[in-house]
mmCIF file with all atom_site columns, C-alpha atoms in Angstrom:
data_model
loop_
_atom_site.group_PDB
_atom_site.id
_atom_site.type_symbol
_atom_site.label_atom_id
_atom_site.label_alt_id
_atom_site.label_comp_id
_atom_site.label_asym_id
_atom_site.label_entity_id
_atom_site.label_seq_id
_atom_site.pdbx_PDB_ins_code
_atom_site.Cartn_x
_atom_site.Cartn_y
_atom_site.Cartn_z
_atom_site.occupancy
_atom_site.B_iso_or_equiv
_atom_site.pdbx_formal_charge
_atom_site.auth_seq_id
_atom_site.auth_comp_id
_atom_site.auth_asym_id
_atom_site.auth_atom_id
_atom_site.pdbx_PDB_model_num
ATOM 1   C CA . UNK A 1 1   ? -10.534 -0.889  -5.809  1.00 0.00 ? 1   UNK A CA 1
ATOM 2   C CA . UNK A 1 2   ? -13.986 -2.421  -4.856  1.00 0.00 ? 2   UNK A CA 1
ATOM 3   C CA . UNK A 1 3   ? -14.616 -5.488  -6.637  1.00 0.00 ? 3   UNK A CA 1
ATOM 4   C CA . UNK A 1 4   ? -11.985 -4.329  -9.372  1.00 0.00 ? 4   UNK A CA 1
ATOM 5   C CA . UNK A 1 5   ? -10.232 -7.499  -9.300  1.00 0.00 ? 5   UNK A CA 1
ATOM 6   C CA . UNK A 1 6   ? -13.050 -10.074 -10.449 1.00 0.00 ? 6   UNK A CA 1
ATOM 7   C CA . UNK A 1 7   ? -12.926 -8.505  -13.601 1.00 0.00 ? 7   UNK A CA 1
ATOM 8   C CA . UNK A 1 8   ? -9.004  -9.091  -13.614 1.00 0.00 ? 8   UNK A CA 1
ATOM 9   C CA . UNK A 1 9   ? -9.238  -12.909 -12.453 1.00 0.00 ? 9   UNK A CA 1
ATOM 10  C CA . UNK A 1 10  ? -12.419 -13.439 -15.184 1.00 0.00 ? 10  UNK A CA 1
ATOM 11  C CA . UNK A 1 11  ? -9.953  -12.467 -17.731 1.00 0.00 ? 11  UNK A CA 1
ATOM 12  C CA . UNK A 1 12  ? -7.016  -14.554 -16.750 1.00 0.00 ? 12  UNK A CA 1
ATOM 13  C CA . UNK A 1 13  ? -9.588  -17.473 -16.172 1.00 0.00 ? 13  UNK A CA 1
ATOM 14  C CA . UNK A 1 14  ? -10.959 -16.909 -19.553 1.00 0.00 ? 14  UNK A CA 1
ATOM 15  C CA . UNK A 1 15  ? -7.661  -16.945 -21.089 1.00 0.00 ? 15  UNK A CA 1
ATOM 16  C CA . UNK A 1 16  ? -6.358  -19.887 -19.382 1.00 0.00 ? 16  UNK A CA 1
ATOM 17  C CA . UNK A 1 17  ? -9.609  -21.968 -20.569 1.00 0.00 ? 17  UNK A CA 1
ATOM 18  C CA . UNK A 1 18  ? -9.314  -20.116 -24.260 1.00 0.00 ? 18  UNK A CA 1
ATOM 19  C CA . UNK A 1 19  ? -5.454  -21.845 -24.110 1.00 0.00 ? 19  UNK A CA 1
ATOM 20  C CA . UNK A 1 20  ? -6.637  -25.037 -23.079 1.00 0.00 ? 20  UNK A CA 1
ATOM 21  C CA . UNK A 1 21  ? -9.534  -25.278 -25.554 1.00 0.00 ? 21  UNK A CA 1
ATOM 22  C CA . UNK A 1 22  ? -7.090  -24.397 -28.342 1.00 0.00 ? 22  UNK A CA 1
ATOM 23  C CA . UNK A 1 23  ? -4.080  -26.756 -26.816 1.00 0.00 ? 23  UNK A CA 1
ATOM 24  C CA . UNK A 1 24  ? -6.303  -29.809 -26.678 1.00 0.00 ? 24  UNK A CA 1
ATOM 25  C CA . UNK A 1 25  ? -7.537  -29.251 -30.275 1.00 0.00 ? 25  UNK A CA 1
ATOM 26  C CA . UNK A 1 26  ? -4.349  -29.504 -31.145 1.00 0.00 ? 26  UNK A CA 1
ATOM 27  C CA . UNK A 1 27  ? -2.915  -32.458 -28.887 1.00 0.00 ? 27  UNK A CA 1
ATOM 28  C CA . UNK A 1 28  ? -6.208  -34.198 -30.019 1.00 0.00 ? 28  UNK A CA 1
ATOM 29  C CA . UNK A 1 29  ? -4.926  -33.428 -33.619 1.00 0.00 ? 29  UNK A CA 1
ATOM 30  C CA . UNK A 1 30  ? -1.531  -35.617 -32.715 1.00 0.00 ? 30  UNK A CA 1
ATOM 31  C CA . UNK A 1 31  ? -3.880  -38.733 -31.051 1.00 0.00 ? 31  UNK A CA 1
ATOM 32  C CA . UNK A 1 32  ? -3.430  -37.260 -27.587 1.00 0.00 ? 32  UNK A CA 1
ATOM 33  C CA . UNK A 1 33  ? -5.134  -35.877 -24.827 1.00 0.00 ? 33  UNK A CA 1
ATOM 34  C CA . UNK A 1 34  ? -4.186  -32.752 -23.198 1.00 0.00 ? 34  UNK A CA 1
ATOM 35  C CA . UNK A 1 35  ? -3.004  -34.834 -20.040 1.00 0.00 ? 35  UNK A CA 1
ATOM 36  C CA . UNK A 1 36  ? -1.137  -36.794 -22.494 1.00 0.00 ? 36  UNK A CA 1
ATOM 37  C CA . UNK A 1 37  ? 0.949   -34.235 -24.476 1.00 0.00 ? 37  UNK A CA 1
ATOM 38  C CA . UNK A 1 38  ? 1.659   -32.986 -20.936 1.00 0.00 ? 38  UNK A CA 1
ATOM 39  C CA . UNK A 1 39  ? 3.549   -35.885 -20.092 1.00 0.00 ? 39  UNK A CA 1
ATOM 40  C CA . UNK A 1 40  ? 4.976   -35.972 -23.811 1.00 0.00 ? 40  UNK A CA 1
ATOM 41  C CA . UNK A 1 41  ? 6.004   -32.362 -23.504 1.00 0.00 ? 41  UNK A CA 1
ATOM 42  C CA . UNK A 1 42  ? 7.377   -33.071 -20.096 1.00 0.00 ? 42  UNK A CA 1
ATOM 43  C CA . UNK A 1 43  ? 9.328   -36.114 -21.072 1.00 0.00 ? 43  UNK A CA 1
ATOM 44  C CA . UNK A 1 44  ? 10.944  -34.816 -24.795 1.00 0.00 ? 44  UNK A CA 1
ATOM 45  C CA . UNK A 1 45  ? 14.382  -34.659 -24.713 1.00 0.00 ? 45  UNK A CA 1
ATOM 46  C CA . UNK A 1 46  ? 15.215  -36.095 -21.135 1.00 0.00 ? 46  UNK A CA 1
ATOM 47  C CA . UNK A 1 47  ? 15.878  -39.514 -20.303 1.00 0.00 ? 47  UNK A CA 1
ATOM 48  C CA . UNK A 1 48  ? 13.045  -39.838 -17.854 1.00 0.00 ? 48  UNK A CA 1
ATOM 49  C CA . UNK A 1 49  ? 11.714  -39.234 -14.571 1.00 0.00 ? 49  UNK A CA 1
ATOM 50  C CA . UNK A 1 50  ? 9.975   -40.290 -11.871 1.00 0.00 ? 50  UNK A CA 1
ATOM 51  C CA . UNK A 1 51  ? 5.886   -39.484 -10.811 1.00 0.00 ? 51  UNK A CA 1
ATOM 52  C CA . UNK A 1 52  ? 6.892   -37.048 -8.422  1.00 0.00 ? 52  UNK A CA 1
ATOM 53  C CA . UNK A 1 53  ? 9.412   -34.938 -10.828 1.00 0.00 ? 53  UNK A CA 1
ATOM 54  C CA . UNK A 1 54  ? 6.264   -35.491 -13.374 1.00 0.00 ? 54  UNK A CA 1
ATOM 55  C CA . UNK A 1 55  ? 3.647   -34.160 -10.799 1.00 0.00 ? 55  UNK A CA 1
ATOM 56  C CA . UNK A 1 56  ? 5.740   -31.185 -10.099 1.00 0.00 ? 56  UNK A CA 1
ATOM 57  C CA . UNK A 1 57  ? 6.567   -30.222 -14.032 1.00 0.00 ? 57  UNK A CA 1
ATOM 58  C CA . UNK A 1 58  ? 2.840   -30.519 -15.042 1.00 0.00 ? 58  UNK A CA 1
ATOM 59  C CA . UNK A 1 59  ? -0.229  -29.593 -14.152 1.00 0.00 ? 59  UNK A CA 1
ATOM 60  C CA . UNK A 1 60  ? -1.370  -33.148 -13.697 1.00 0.00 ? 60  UNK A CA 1
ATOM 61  C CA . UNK A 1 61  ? -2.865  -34.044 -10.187 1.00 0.00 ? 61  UNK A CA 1
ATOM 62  C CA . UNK A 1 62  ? -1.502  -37.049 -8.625  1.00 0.00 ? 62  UNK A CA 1
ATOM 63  C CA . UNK A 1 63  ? -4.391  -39.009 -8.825  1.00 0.00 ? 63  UNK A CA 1
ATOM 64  C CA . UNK A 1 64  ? -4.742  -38.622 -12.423 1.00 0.00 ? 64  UNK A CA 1
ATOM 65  C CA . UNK A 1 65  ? -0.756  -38.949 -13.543 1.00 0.00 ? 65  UNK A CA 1
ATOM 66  C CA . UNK A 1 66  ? -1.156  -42.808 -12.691 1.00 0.00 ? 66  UNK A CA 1
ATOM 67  C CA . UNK A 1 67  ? -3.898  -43.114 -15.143 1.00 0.00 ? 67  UNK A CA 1
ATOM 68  C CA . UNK A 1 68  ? -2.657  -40.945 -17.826 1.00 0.00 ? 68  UNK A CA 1
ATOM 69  C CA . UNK A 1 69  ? 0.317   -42.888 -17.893 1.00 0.00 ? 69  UNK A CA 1
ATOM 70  C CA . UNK A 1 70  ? -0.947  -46.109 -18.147 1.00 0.00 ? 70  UNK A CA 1
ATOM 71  C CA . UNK A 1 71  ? -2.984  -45.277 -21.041 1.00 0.00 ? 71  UNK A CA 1
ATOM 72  C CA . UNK A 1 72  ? 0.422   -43.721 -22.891 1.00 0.00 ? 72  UNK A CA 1
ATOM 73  C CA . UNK A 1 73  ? 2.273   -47.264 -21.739 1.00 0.00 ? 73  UNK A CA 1
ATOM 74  C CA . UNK A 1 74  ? -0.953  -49.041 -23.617 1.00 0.00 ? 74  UNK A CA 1
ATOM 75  C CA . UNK A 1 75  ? -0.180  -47.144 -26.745 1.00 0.00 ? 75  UNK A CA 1
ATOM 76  C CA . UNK A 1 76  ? 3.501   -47.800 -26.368 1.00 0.00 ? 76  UNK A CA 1
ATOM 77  C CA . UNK A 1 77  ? 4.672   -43.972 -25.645 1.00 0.00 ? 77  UNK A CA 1
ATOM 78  C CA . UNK A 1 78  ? 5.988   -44.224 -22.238 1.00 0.00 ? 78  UNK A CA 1
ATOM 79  C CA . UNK A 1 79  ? 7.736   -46.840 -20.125 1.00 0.00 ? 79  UNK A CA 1
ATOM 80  C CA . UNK A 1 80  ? 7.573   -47.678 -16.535 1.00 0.00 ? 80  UNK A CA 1
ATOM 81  C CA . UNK A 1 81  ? 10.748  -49.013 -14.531 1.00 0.00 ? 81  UNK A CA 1
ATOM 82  C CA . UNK A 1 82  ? 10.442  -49.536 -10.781 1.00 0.00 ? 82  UNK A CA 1
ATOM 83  C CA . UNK A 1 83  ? 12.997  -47.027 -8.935  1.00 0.00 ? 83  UNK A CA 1
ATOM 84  C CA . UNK A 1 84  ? 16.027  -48.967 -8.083  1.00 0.00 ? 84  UNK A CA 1
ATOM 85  C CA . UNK A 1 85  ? 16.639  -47.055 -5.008  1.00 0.00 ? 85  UNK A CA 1
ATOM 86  C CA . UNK A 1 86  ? 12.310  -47.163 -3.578  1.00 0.00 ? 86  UNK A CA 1
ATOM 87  C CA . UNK A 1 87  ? 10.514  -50.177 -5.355  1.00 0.00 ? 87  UNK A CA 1
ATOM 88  C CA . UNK A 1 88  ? 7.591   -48.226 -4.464  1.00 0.00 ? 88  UNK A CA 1
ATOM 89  C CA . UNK A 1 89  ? 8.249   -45.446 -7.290  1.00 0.00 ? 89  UNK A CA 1
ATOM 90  C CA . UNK A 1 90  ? 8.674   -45.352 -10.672 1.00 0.00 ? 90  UNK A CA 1
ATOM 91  C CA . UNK A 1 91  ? 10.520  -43.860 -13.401 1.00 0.00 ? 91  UNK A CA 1
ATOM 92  C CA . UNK A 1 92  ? 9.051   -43.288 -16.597 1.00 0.00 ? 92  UNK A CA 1
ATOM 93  C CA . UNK A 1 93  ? 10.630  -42.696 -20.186 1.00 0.00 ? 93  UNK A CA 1
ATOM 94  C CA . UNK A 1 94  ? 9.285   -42.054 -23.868 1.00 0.00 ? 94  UNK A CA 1
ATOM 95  C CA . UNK A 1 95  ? 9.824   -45.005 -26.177 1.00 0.00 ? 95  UNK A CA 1
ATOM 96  C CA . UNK A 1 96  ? 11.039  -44.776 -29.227 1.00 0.00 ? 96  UNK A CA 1
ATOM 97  C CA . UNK A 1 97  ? 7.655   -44.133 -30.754 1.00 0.00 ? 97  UNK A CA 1
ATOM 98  C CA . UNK A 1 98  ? 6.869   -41.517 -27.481 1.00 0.00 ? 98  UNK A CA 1
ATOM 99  C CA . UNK A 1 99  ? 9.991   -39.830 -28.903 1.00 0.00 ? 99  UNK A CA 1
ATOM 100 C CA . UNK A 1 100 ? 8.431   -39.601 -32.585 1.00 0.00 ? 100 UNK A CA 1
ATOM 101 C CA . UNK A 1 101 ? 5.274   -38.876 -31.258 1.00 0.00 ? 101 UNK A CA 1
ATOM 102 C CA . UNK A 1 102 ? 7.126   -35.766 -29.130 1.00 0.00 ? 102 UNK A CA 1
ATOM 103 C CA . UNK A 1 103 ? 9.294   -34.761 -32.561 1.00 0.00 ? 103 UNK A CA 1
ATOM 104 C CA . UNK A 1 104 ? 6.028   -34.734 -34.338 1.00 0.00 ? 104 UNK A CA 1
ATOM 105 C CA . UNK A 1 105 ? 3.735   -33.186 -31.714 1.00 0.00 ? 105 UNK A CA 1
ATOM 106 C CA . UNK A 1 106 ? 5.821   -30.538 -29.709 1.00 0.00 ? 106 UNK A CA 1
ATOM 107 C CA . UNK A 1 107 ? 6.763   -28.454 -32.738 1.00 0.00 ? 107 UNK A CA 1
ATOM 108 C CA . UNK A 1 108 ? 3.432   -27.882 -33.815 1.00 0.00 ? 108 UNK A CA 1
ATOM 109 C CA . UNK A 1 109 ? 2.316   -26.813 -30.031 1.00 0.00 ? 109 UNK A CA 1
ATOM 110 C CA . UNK A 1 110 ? 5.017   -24.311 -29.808 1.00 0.00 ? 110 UNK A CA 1
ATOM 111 C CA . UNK A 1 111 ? 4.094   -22.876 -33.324 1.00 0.00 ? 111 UNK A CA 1
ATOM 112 C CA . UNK A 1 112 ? 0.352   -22.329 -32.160 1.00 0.00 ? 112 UNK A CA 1
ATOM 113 C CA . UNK A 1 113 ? 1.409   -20.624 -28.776 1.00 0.00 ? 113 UNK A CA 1
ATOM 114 C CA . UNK A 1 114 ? 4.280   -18.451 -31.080 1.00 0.00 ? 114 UNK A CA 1
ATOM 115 C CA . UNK A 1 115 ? 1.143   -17.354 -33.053 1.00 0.00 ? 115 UNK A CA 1
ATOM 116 C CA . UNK A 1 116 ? -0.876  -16.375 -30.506 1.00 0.00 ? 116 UNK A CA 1
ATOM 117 C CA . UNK A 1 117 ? 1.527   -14.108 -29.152 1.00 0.00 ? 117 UNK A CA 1
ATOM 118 C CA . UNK A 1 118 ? 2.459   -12.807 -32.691 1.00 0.00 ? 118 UNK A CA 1
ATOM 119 C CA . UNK A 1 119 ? 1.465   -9.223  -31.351 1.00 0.00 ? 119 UNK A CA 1
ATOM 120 C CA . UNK A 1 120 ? 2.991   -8.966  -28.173 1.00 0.00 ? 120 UNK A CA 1
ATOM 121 C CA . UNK A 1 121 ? 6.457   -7.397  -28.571 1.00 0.00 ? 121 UNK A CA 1
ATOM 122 C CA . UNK A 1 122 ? 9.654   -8.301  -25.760 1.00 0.00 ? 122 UNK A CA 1
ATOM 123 C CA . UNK A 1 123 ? 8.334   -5.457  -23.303 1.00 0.00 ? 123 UNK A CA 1
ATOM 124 C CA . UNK A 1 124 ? 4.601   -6.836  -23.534 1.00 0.00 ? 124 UNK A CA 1
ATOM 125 C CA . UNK A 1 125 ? 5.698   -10.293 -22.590 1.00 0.00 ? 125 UNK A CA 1
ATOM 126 C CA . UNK A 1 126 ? 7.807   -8.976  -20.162 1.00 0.00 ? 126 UNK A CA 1
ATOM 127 C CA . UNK A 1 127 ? 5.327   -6.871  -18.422 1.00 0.00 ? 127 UNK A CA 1
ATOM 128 C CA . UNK A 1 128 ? 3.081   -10.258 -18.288 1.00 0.00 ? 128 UNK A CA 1
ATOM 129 C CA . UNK A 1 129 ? 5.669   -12.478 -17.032 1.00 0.00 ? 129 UNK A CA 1
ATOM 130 C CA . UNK A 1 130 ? 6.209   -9.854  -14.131 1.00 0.00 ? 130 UNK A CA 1
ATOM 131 C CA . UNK A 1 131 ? 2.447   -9.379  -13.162 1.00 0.00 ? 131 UNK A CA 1
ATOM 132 C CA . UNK A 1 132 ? 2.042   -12.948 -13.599 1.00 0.00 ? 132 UNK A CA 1
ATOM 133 C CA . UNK A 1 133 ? 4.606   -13.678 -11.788 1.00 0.00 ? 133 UNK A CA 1
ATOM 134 C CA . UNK A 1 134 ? 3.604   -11.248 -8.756  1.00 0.00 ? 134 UNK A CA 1
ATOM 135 C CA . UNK A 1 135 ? 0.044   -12.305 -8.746  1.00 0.00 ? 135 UNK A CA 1
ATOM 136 C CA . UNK A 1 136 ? 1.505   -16.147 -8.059  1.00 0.00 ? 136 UNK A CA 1
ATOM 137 C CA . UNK A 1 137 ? 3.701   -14.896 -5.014  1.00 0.00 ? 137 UNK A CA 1
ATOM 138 C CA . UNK A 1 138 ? 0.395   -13.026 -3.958  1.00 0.00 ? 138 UNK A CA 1
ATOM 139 C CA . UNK A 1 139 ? -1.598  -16.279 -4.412  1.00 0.00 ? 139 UNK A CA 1
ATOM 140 C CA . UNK A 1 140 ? 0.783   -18.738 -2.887  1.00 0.00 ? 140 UNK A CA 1
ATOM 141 C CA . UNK A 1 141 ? 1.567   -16.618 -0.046  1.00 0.00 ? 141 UNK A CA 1
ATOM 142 C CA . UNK A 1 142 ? -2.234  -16.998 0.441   1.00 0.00 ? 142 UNK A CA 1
ATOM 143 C CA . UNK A 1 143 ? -2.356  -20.168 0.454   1.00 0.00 ? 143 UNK A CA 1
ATOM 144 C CA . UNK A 1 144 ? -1.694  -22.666 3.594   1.00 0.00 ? 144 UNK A CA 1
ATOM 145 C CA . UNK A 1 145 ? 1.384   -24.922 3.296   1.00 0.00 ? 145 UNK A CA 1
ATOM 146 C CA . UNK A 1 146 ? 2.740   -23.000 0.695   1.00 0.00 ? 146 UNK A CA 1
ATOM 147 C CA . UNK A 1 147 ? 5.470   -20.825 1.237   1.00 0.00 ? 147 UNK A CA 1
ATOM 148 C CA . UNK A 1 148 ? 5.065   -17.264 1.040   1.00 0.00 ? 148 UNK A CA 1
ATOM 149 C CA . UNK A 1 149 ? 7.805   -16.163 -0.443  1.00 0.00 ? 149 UNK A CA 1
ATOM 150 C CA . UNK A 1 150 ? 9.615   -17.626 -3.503  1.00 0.00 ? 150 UNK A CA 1
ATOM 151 C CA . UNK A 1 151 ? 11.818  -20.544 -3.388  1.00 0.00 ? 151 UNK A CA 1
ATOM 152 C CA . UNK A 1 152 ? 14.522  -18.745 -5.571  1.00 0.00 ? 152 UNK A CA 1
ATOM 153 C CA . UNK A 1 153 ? 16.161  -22.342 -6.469  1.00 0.00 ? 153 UNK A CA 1
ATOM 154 C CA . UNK A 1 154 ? 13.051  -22.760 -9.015  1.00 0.00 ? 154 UNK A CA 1
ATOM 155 C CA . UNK A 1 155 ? 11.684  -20.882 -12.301 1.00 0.00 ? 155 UNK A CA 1
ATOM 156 C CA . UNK A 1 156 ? 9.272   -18.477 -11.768 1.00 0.00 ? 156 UNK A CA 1
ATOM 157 C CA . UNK A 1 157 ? 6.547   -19.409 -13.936 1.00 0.00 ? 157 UNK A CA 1
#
């Protein structure tokens, strides 16, 4: 296989940053940032939860969640509560405008990812959910502190 694999992980690299690129043109297009619709996204249609359920459902780092957050609170699209149960967490909601903002936003995401994959039939999608999928376990089995195989109580994604 040689080297073989650069040329694979180029590819998926490019295509990640190719997504993002298009993603944030179109979050920028709804007065968001690409951190921000992530939290948007994240919080549509639930009634809220806390950093750490945030950190794990995005691909925000901790260190940046606080900041994106405040900056949705200052536009009035998210609210902070302290957690009753740890006063040193929070739980965060949309607002009623955070939940127009989501109605308005989300829809037009989803139709931009639908039309990039226009040409990929069930069993294409399929087949790149599986490799995908595999090349994660590979990755995090790799990794230290991460478990090397799958925690089958969450989504494979």
């Amino acid at each position: 296989m040689g080297e073989r694999y650069l040329k694979s992980i180029r590819l998926l690299a490019e295509c990640m940053q190719g997504f993002e690129r298009l993603s944030s043109e179109r979050a920028r297009q709804s007065g968001l940032t690409h951190p921000q619709f992530d939290i948007i996204a994240t919080l549509g249609n639930t009634p809220g939860m806390s950093y750490k359920e945030l950190g794990e459902k995005t691909l925000i780092t901790k260190g940046t969640l606080t900041g994106v957050i405040e900056r949705l609170e200052q536009k009035g699209l998210v609210e902070r509560q302290r957690n009753d149960c740890d006063k040193r967490s929070f739980f965060v909601r949309l607002t009623a405008d955070g939940e127009a903002t989501f109605n308005a936003a989300f829809p037009k995401m989803m139709e931009m990812g639908r039309n990039l994959f226009t040409d990929y039939r069930e069993e294409d999608l399929a087949a790149l959910e599986k490799n995908l999928s595999k090349l994660k376990t590979v990755i995090m089995a790799g990794h230290p502190g991460c478990p090397s195989t799958p925690d089958p109580t969450k989504e494979n994604i």
